[in-house]
XYZ file of N, CA, C and O in Angstrom:
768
model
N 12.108 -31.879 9.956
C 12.572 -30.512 9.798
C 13.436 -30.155 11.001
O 13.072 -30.448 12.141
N 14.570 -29.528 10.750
C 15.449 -29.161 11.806
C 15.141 -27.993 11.981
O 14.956 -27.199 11.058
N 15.013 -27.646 13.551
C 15.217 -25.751 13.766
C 16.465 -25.480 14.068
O 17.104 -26.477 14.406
N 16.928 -24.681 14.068
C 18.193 -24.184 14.663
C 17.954 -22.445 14.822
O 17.626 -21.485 14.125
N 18.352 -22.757 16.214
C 18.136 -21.118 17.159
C 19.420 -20.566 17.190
O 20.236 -20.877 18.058
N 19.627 -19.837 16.374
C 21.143 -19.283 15.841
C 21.538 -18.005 16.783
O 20.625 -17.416 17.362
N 22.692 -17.636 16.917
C 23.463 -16.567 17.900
C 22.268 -15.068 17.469
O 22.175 -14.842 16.262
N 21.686 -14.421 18.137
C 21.283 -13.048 18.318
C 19.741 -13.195 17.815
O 19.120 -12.308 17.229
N 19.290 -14.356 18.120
C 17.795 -14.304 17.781
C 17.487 -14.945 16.317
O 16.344 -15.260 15.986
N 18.541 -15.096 15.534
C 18.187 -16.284 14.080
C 18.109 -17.286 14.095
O 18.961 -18.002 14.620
N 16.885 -17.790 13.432
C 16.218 -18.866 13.050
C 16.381 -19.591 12.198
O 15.686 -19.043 11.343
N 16.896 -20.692 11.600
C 17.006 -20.946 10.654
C 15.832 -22.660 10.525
O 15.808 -23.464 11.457
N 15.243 -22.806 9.597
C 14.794 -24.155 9.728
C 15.149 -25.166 8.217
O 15.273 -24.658 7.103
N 15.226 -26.138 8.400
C 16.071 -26.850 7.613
C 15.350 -28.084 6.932
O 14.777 -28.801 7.751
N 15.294 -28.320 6.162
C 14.252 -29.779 5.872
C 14.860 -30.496 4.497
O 14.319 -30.458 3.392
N 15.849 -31.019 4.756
C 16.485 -31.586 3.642
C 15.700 -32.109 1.954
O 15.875 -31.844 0.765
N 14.878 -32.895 2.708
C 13.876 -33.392 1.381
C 12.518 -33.224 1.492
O 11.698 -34.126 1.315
N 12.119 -31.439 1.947
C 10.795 -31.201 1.817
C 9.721 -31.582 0.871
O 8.540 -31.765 1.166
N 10.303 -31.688 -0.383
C 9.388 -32.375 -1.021
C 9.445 -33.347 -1.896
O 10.419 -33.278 -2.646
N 8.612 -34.382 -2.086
C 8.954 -35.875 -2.341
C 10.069 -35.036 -4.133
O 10.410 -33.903 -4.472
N 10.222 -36.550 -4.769
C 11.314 -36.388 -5.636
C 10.735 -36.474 -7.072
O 11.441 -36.191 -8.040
N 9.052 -36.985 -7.243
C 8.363 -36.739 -8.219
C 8.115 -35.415 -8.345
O 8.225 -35.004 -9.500
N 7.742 -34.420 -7.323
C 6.821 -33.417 -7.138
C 8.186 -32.627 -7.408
O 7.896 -31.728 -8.197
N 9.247 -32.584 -7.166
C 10.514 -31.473 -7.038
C 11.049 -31.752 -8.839
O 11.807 -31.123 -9.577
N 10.362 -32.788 -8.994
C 10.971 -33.175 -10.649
C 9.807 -32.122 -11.476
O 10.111 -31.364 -12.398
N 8.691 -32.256 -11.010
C 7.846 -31.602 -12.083
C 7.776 -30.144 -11.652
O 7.317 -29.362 -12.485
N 8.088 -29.757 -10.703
C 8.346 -28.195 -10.456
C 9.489 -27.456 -11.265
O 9.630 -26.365 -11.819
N 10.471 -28.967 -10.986
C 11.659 -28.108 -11.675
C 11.140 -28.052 -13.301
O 10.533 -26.996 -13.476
N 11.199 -28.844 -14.488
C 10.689 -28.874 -15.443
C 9.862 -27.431 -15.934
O 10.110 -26.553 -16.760
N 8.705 -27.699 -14.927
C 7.694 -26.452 -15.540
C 8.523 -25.201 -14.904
O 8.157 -24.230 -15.567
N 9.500 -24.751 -13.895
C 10.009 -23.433 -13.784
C 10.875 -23.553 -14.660
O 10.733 -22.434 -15.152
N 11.717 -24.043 -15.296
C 13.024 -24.195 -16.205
C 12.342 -23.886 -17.694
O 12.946 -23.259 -18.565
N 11.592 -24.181 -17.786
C 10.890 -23.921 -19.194
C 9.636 -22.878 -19.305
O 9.381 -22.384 -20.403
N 8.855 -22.549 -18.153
C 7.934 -21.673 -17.897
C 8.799 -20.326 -17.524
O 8.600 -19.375 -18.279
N 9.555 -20.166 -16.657
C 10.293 -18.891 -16.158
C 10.897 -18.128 -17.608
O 11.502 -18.504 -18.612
N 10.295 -16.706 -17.024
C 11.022 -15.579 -18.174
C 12.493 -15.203 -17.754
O 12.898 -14.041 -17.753
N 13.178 -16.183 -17.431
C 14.397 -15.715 -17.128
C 15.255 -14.256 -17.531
O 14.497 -13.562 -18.209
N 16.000 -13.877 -17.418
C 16.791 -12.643 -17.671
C 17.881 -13.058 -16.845
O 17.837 -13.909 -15.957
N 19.108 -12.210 -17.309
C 20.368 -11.928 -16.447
C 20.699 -10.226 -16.716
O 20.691 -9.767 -17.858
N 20.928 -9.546 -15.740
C 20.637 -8.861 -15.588
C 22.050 -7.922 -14.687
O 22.923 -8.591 -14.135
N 22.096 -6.635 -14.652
C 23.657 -6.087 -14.381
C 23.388 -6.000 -13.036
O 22.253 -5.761 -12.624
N 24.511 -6.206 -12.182
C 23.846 -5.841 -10.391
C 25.426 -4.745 -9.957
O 25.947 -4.090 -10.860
N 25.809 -4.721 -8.990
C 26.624 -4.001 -8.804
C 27.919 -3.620 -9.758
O 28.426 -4.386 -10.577
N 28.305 -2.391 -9.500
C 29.438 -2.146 -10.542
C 29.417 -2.498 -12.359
O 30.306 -2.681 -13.190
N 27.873 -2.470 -12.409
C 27.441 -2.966 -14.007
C 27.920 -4.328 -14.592
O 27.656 -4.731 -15.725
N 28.482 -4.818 -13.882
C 28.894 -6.276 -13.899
C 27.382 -7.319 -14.305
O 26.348 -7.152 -13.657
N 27.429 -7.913 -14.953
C 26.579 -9.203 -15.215
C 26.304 -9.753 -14.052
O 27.377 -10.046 -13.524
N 25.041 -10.165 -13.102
C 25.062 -10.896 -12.071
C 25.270 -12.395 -12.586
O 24.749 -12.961 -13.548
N 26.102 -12.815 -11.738
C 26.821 -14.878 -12.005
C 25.246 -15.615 -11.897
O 25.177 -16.641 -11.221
N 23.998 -15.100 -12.555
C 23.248 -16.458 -12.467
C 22.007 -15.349 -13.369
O 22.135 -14.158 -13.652
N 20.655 -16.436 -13.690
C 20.130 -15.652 -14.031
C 18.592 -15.437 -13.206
O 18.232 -16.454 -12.615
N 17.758 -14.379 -13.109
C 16.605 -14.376 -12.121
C 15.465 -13.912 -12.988
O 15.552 -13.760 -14.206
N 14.330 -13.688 -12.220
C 13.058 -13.971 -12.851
C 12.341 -13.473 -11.367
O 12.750 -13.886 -10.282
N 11.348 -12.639 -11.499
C 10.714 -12.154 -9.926
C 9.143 -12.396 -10.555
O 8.810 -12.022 -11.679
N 8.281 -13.078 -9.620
C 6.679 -12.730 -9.712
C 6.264 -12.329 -8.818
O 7.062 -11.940 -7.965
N 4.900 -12.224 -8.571
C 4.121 -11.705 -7.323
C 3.107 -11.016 -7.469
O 2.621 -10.840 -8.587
N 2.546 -10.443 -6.264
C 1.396 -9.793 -6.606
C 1.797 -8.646 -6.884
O 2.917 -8.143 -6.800
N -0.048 -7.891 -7.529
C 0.213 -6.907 -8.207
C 0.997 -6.032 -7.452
O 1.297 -6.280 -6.284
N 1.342 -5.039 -8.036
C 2.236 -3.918 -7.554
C 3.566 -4.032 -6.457
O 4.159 -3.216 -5.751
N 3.697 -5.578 -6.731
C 4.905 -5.299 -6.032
C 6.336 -5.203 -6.498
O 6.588 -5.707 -7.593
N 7.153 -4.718 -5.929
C 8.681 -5.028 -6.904
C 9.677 -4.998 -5.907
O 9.202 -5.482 -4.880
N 11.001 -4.599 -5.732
C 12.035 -5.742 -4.677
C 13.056 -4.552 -5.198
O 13.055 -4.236 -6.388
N 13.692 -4.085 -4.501
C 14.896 -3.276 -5.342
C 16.279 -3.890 -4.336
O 16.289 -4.116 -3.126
N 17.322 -4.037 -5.297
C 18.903 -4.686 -4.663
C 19.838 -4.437 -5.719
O 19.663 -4.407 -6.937
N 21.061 -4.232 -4.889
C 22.092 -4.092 -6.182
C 21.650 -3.233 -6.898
O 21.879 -3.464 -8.086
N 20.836 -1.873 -6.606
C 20.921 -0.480 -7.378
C 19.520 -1.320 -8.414
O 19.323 -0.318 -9.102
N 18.660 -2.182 -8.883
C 17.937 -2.190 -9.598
C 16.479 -2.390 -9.152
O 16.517 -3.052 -8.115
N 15.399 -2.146 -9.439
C 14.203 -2.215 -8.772
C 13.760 -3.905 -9.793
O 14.044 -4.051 -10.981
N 13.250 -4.654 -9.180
C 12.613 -5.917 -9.827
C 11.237 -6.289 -9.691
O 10.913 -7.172 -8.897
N 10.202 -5.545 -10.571
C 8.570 -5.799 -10.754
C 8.660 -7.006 -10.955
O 9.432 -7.673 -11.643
N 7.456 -7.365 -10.030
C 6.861 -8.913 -9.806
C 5.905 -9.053 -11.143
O 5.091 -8.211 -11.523
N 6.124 -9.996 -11.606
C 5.315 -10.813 -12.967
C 4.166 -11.309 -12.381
O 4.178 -11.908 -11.305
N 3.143 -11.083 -13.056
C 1.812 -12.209 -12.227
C 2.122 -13.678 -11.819
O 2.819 -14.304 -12.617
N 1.629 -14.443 -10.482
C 1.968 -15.331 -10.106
C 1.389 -16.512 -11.103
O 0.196 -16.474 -11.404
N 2.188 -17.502 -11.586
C 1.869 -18.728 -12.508
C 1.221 -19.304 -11.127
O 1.470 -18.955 -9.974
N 0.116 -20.509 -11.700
C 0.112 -21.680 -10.983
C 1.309 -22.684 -9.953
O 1.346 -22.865 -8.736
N 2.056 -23.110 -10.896
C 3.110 -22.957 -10.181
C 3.751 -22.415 -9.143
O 4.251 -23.217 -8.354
N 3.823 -21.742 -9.014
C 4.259 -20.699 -8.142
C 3.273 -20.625 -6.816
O 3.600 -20.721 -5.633
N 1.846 -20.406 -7.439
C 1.219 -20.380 -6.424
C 0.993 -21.170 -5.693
O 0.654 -20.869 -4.549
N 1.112 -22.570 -6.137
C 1.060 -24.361 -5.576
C 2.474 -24.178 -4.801
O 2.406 -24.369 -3.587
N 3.723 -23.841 -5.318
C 4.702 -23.582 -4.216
C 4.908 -23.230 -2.698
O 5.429 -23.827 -1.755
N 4.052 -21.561 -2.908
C 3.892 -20.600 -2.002
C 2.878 -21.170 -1.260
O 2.965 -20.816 -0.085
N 1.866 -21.980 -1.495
C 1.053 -22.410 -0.443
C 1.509 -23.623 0.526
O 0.989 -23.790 1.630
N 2.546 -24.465 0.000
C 3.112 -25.042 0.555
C 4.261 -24.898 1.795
O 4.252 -25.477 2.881
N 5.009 -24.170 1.396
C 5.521 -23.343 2.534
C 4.886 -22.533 3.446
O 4.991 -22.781 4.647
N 4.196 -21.531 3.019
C 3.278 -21.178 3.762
C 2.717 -21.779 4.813
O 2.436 -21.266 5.896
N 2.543 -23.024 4.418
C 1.762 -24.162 5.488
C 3.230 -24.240 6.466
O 2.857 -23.968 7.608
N 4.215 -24.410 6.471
C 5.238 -24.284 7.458
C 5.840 -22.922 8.139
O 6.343 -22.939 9.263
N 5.750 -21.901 7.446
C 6.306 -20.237 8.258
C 5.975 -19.559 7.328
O 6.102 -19.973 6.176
N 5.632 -18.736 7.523
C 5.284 -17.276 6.705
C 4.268 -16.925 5.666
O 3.534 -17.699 5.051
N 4.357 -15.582 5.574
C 3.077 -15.563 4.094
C 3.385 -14.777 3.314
O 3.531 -13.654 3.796
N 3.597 -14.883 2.048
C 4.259 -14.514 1.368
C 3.738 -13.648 0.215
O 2.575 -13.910 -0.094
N 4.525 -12.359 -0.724
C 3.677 -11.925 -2.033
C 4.230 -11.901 -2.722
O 3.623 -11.732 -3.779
N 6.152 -12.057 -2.907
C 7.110 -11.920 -3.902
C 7.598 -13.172 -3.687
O 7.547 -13.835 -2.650
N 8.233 -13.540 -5.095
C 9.366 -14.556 -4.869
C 9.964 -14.247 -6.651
O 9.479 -14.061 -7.767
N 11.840 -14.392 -5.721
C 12.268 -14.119 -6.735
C 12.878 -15.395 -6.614
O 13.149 -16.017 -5.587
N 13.140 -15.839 -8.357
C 13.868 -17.244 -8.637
C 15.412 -16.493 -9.371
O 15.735 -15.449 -9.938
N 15.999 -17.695 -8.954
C 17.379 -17.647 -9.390
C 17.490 -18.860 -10.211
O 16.616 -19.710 -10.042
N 18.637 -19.140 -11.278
C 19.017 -19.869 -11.962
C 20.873 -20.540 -12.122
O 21.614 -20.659 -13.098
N 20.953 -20.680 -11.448
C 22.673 -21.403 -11.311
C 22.672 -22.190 -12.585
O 21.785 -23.040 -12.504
N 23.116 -22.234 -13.385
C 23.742 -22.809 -14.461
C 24.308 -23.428 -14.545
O 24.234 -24.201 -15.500
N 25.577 -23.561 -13.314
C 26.393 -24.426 -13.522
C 27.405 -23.867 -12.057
O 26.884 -23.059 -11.288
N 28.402 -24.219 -11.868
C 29.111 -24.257 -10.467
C 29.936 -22.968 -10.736
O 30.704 -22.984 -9.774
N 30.218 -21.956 -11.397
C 30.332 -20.817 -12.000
C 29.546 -19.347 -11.388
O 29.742 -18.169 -11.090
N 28.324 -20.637 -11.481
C 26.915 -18.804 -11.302
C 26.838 -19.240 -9.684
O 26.626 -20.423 -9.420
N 26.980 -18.449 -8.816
C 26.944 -17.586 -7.432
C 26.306 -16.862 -6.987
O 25.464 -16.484 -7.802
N 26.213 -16.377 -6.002
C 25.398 -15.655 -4.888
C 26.114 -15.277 -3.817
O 26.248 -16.002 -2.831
N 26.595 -14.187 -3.922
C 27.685 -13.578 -2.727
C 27.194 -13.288 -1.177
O 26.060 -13.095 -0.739
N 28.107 -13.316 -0.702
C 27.225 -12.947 1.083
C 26.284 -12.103 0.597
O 26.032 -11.652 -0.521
N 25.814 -11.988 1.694
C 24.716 -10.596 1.775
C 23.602 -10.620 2.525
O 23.878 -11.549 3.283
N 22.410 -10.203 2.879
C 21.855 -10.137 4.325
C 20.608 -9.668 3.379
O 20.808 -8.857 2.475
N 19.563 -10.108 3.579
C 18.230 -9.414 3.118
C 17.927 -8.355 4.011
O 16.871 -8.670 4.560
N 18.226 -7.521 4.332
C 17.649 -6.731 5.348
C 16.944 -5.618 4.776
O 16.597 -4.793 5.621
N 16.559 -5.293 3.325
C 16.072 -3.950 3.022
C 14.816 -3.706 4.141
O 14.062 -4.618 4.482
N 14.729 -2.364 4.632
C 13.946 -2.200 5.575
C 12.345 -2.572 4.883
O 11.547 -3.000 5.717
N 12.029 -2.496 4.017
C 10.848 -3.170 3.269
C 10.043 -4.631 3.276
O 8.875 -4.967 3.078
N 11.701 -5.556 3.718
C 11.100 -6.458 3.654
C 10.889 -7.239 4.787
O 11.707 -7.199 5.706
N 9.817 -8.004 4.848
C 9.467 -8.974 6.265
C 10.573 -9.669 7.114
O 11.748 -9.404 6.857
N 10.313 -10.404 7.954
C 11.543 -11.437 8.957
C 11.687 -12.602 8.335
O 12.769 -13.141 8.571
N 10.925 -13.217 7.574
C 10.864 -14.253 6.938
C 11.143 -14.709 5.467
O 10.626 -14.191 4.477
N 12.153 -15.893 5.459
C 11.924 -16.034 3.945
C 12.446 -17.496 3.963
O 13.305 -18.160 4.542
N 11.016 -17.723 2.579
C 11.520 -19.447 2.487
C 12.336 -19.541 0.996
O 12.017 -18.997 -0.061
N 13.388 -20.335 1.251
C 13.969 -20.939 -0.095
C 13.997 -22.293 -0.285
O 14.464 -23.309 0.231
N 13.280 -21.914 -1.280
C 13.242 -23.900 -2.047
C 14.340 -24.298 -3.143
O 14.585 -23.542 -4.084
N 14.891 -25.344 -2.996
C 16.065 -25.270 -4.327
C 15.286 -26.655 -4.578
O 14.802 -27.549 -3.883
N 15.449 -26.304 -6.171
C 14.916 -27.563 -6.932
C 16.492 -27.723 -7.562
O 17.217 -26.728 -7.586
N 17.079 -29.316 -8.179
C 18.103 -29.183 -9.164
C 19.068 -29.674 -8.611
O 18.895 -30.454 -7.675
N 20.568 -29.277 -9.138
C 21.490 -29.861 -8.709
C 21.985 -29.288 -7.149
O 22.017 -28.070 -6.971
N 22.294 -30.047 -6.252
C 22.932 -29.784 -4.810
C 24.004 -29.196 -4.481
O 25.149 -29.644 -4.530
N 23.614 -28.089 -4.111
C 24.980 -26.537 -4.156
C 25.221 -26.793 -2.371
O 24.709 -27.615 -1.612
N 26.133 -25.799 -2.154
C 26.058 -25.505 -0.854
C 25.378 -23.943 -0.265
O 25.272 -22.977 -1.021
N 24.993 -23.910 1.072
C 24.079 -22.929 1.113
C 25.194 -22.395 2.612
O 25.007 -22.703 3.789
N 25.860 -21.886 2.275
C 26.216 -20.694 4.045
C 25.550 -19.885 4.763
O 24.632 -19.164 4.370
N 26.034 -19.976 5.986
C 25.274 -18.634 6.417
C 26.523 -18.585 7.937
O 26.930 -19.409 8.756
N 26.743 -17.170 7.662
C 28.374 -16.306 8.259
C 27.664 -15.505 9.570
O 26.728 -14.898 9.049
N 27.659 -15.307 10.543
C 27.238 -14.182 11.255
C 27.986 -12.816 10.842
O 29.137 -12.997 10.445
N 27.590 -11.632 10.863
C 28.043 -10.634 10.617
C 29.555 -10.445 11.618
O 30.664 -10.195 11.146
N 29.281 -10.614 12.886
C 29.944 -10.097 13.727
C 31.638 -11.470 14.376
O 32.830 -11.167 14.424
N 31.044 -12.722 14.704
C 31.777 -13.474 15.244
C 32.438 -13.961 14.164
O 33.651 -14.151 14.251
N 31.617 -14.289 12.762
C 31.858 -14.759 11.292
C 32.044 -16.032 11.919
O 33.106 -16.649 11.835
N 31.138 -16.404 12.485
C 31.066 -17.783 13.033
C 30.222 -18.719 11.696
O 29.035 -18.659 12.018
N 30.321 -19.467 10.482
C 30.382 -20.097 9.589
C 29.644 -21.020 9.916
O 29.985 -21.594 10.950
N 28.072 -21.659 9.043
C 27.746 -23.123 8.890
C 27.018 -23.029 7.790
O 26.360 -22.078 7.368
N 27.276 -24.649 7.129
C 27.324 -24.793 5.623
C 26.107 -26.176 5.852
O 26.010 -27.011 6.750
N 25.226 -25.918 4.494
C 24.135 -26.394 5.031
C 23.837 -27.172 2.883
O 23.581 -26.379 1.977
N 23.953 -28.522 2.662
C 23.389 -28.988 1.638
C 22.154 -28.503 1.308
O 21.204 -28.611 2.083
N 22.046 -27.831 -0.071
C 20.674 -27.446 -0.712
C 20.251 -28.112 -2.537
O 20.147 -27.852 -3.736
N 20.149 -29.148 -1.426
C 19.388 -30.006 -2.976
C 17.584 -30.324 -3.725
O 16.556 -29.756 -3.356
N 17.649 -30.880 -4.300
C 16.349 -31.235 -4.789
C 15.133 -31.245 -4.276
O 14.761 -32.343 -3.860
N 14.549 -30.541 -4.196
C 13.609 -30.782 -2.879
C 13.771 -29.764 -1.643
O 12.813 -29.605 -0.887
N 14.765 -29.198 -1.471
C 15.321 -28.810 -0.077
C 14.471 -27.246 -0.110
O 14.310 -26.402 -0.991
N 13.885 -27.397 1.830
C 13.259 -26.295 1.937
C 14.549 -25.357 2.977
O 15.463 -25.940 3.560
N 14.363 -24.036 3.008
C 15.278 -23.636 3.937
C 14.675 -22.493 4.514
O 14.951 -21.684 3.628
N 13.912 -21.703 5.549
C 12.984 -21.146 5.828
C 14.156 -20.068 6.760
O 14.604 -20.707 7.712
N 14.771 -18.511 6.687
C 15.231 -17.915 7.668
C 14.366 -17.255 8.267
O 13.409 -16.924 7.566
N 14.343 -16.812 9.739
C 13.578 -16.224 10.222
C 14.182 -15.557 11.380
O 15.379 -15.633 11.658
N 13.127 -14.769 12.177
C 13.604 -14.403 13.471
C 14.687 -13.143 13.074
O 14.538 -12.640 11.960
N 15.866 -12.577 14.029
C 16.729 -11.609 13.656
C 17.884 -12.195 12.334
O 18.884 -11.549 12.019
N 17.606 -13.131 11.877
C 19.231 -13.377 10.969
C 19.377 -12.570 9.876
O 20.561 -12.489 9.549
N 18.609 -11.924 9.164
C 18.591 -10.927 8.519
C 19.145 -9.913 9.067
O 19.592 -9.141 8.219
N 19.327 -9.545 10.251
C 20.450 -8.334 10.951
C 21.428 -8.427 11.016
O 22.248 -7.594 10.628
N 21.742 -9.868 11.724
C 22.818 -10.701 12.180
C 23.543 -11.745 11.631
O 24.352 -12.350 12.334
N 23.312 -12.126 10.124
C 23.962 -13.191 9.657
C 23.469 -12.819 8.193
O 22.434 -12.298 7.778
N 24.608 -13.286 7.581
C 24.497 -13.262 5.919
C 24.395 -14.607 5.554
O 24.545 -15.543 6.339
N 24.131 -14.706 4.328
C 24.062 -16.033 3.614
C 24.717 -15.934 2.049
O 24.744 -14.893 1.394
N 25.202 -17.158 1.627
C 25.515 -17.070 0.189
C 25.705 -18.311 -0.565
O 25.915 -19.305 0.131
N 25.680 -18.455 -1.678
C 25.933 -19.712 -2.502
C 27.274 -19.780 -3.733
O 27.367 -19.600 -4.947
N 28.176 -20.145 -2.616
C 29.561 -20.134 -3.316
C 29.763 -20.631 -4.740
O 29.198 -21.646 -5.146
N 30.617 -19.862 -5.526
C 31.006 -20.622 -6.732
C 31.321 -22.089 -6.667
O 31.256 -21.970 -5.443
N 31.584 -23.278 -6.822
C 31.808 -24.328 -6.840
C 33.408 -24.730 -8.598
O 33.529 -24.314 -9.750
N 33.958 -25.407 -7.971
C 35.231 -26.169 -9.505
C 34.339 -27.408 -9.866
O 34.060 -27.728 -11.021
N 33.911 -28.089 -8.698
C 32.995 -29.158 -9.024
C 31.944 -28.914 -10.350
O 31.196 -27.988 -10.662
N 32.276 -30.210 -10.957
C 31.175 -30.257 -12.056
C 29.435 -30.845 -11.848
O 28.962 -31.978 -11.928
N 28.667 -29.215 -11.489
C 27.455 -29.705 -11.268
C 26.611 -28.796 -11.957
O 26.916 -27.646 -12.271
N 25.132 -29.583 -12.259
C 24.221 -29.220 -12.965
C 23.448 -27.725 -12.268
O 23.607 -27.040 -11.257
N 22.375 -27.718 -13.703
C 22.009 -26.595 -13.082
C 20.997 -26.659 -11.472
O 20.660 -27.759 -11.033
N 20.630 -25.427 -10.778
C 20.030 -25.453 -9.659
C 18.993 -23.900 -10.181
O 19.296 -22.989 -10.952
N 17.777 -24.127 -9.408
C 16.604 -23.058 -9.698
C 16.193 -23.180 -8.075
O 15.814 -24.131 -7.390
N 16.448 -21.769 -7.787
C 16.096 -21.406 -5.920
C 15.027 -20.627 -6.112
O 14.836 -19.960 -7.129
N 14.211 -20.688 -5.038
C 13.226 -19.500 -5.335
C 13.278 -19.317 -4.017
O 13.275 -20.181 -3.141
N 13.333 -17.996 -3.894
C 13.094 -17.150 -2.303
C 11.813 -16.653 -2.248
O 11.508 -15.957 -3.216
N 10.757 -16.843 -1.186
C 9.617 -16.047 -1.391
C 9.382 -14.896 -0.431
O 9.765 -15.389 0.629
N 9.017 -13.764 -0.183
C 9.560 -12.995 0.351
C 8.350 -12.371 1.167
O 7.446 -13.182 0.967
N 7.904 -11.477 1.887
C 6.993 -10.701 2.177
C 7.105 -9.203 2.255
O 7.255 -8.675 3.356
N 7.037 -8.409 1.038
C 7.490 -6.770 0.391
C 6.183 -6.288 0.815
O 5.038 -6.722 0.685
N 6.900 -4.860 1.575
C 5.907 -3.794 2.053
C 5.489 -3.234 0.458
O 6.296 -3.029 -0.448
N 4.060 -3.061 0.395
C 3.502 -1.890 -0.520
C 4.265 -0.604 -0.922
O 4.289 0.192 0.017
N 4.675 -0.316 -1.645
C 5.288 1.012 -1.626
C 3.762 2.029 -1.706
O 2.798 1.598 -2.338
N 3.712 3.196 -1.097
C 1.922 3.342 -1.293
C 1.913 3.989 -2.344
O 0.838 4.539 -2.582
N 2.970 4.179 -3.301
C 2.467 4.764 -4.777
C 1.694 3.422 -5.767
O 1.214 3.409 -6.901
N 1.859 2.390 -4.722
C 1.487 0.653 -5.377
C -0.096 0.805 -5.313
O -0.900 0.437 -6.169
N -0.372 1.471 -4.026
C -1.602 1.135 -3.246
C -3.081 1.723 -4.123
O -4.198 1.541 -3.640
């Protein structure tokens, strides 16, 4: 696993083939066919370029791009995921999955920073091997980081203030990719 101690206190940690290539095969399978997928409108009523799916514990939900996203009860799956990472940084109660389709569906800059949510977040990409950026806000100082099969990617520390991330459209002809971010969401106390 690589750390990297990024400009203004971000963390980023890196682990190319976190998990063996049997275990990333049968994850992907059962989320690709288990996930209630949706696509869903995000800014400017536009179609978001991929499609998502949020679980978690009870009462939680995630709001971005003007829409609030209730967490689905956690599958097995999911929960065999989240304990795994876990065992490397953070602890987690949401995770929302994404679905890339094809080199088309995207993920624009953008910065997790809703004041709600924790310092930490792990992303696992199961599937085909996209590229993963991450821009500083300020210097737009740029590094591009392979996110394939298996691949864990854990941000932490200030980069959520200080650096965006995104998953560029691609011309390249590649398969689909399923990311899951897992997150740590404050209670709203009307949850509680």
């Amino acid at each position: 696993m690589q750390i990297l101690k990024l400009r203004n206190g971000g963390i980023l940690l890196y682990d190319k083939s976190f998990l063996p290539a049997e275990l990333a095969d049968r994850y992907w399978v059962e989320l690709r066919d288990q996930t209630a997928w949706e696509q869903k409108p995000g800014i400017f009523g536009h179609m978001q370029p991929r499609l998502i799916a949020s679980y978690g514990a009870a009462g939680i939900s995630y709001r971005y791009s003007g829409s609030d996203y209730a967490a689905l009860p956690w599958t097995s799956t999911l929960l065999e995921i989240k304990r795994r990472i876990e065992a490397v940084r953070g602890e987690y109660n949401y995770c929302l999955l994404n679905c890339y389709r094809s080199g088309k569906d995207s993920m624009g800059w953008h910065a997790d920073d809703e004041p709600e949510m924790g310092d930490v977040i792990g992303s696992l990409s199961l599937g085909a091997t996209r590229k993963f950026r991450i821009r500083h806000k300020t210097t737009r100082e740029t590094q591009t980081f392979l996110a394939g099969h298996g691949t864990l990617i854990i941000m932490a520390g200030t980069m959520q203030q200080f650096w965006q991330h995104e998953v560029p459209k691609t011309k390249m002809l590649v398969g689909e990719r399923i990311n899951l971010t897992f997150r740590k969401i404050a209670r709203n106390e009307s949850a509680c």
